[in-house]
């Protein structure tokens, strides 16, 4: 089985020494009651993930506030992560990821307590401040309301002689934006008077997620004005590298929003074993994936994919995004924030477009294909509306043109006819020769597999529907040479027919669809499936299969275009013994 690589944020404690007025965790920053030591949960999770071939390529510590841990727990945790990178360096680097060092996200208020461990393991530090400084002590205070700015600046001085990577970030709301001149002044101060690498600084654009309503988000035009003002001030200075890089990288292709479905890659683990999408989704039920102590890795991964998919689909797809040449970078934005705003596009859309233009990101020259590919993954219900029009350079008709002129062919390629359900996740099946991407899933010996068949499909292309049947073909991943043509193809394992009357008597939980459990059918042939190559399941009806071969016989263009099996399919790895 191929490994899956994930970015793992770990929250070793929910406790925090500060009571920031706009904290996204609000009242959740309390002492942990879990019996697990911080390193125990991380070790358990990493081992359980790796047993399922899920490999964290990055482990970062978040909070709560990491530095509220006692010295022993903090040291053990940092040492564990350092050893993890050392032990897995080859695996991580061989798969295209940079081997990191222990990294913490911190408010910097208690960092002095752990300075020896930070020094010993060269811990990378990402701190947070409010800019301008004059607002820091208004919003970022201790739990008993004490100011924090002076101590944080003194703690930054403790990092001066350490070779560790050290940076800060600041979140910008309307209240900060109104002091833009002071923000500029304070950035220059930090650059000139501290050991922080201000070319590795991050701006984040705040959004309304806190019930206190003390801070208010910028309008999109204000976001663009802020971005342009930073360029006006810092272009052609020693901070230009950061200005054109890290400062606004949250909105570029380097960050999580560049994923089609971030539930396939990003996970936040809390000390009690709960797993959420990320710091934004933390403590929100719609972004809760399960518990590493209680749930299987398979269920957690399934929940992650389905919840992010549902989140992106909650408010539909924005027509403006279909015309945007930067969709291939943006992917319509963060699913969590879109749901906060009940929106279907990124809350920083205008800012992102301005950034893409200024950084000379390429206009997508294959915009129609990219749009269709994205919709086929994240909005399959509407993908057909945006199917690209294909044209053959030699003037011969395309398969789409042939289908459009023959109403009898349409059901062979209709993406509404078959829905495969594997362990509760549904896959609308499409013809393999019309797909713009490969769908490959994983099936285990324990998997439950059902096929839904549109009821009206059994009435198509047949004079006697009762004689018609669901036609299933199973092909293995290994190859074999067939026939006079000496064509090398996947080895055909099984063809199976289930007649209409049998389908009709089985109970279905989906309206207008027959349902049939094929778990045992696949299991019966499992010994012939290969583990290390994708196997293949095809579905059609007996009548449609006959019509396909008749069309091939009568139309040479169709024969060439559909020489490979055109029926709706899914490719899958079969995990024997798992």
Short mmCIF file of N, CA and C in Angstrom, two decimals, residues 443 474-478 491 493 521-537 572-576:
data_model
loop_
_atom_site.label_atom_id
_atom_site.label_comp_id
_atom_site.label_asym_id
_atom_site.label_seq_id
_atom_site.Cartn_x
_atom_site.Cartn_y
_atom_site.Cartn_z
N UNK A 443 -10.01 -0.55 -0.38
CA UNK A 443 -11.00 -1.49 0.11
C UNK A 443 -10.26 -2.55 0.93
N UNK A 474 -15.13 -7.27 -12.95
CA UNK A 474 -14.02 -7.09 -12.02
C UNK A 474 -12.72 -7.43 -12.73
N UNK A 475 -11.78 -6.48 -12.73
CA UNK A 475 -10.48 -6.67 -13.37
C UNK A 475 -9.39 -6.50 -12.32
N UNK A 476 -8.37 -7.30 -12.41
CA UNK A 476 -7.26 -7.18 -11.45
C UNK A 476 -6.25 -6.16 -11.95
N UNK A 477 -5.32 -5.83 -11.07
CA UNK A 477 -4.32 -4.82 -11.44
C UNK A 477 -3.18 -5.35 -12.27
N UNK A 478 -3.04 -6.67 -12.37
CA UNK A 478 -1.96 -7.19 -13.21
C UNK A 478 -2.41 -7.25 -14.66
N UNK A 491 -6.19 -7.93 -16.39
CA UNK A 491 -6.73 -9.29 -16.42
C UNK A 491 -8.18 -9.29 -15.95
N UNK A 493 -11.23 -10.81 -14.28
CA UNK A 493 -11.43 -11.82 -13.24
C UNK A 493 -12.85 -12.36 -13.24
N UNK A 521 -19.56 -10.63 -2.94
CA UNK A 521 -19.16 -10.89 -4.32
C UNK A 521 -17.70 -10.51 -4.54
N UNK A 522 -17.29 -9.34 -4.05
CA UNK A 522 -15.90 -8.92 -4.19
C UNK A 522 -15.00 -9.83 -3.36
N UNK A 523 -15.45 -10.15 -2.15
CA UNK A 523 -14.66 -11.02 -1.29
C UNK A 523 -14.43 -12.39 -1.88
N UNK A 524 -15.39 -12.89 -2.65
CA UNK A 524 -15.28 -14.21 -3.25
C UNK A 524 -14.09 -14.30 -4.22
N UNK A 525 -13.75 -13.16 -4.83
CA UNK A 525 -12.66 -13.15 -5.80
C UNK A 525 -11.41 -12.43 -5.27
N UNK A 526 -11.38 -12.18 -3.96
CA UNK A 526 -10.31 -11.36 -3.38
C UNK A 526 -8.93 -11.96 -3.58
N UNK A 527 -8.83 -13.29 -3.60
CA UNK A 527 -7.51 -13.92 -3.75
C UNK A 527 -6.90 -13.63 -5.13
N UNK A 528 -7.72 -13.21 -6.09
CA UNK A 528 -7.21 -12.94 -7.44
C UNK A 528 -6.86 -11.46 -7.64
N UNK A 529 -7.18 -10.64 -6.64
CA UNK A 529 -6.87 -9.22 -6.72
C UNK A 529 -5.43 -8.99 -6.31
N UNK A 530 -4.79 -7.98 -6.89
CA UNK A 530 -3.41 -7.67 -6.53
C UNK A 530 -3.40 -6.53 -5.53
N UNK A 531 -2.37 -6.51 -4.68
CA UNK A 531 -2.31 -5.53 -3.61
C UNK A 531 -1.62 -4.25 -4.02
N UNK A 532 -0.61 -4.36 -4.84
CA UNK A 532 0.26 -3.22 -5.11
C UNK A 532 -0.07 -2.45 -6.38
N UNK A 533 -1.12 -2.85 -7.08
CA UNK A 533 -1.59 -2.13 -8.26
C UNK A 533 -3.11 -1.96 -8.14
N UNK A 534 -3.66 -0.88 -8.71
CA UNK A 534 -5.11 -0.69 -8.60
C UNK A 534 -5.89 -1.70 -9.43
N UNK A 535 -6.87 -2.31 -8.80
CA UNK A 535 -7.82 -3.19 -9.49
C UNK A 535 -8.98 -2.34 -10.00
N UNK A 536 -9.94 -2.93 -10.71
CA UNK A 536 -10.93 -2.13 -11.41
C UNK A 536 -12.30 -2.79 -11.37
N UNK A 537 -13.32 -1.98 -11.03
CA UNK A 537 -14.71 -2.42 -11.06
C UNK A 537 -15.47 -1.61 -12.10
N UNK A 572 -9.40 0.58 -7.43
CA UNK A 572 -9.24 0.41 -5.99
C UNK A 572 -8.04 -0.47 -5.66
N UNK A 573 -7.40 -0.14 -4.54
CA UNK A 573 -6.42 -1.02 -3.94
C UNK A 573 -7.15 -1.94 -2.97
N UNK A 574 -6.81 -3.23 -3.00
CA UNK A 574 -7.43 -4.17 -2.07
C UNK A 574 -6.39 -4.53 -1.02
N UNK A 575 -6.69 -4.21 0.24
CA UNK A 575 -5.74 -4.39 1.33
C UNK A 575 -6.01 -5.72 2.01
N UNK A 576 -5.26 -6.72 1.62
CA UNK A 576 -5.46 -8.05 2.17
C UNK A 576 -4.92 -8.12 3.58
#
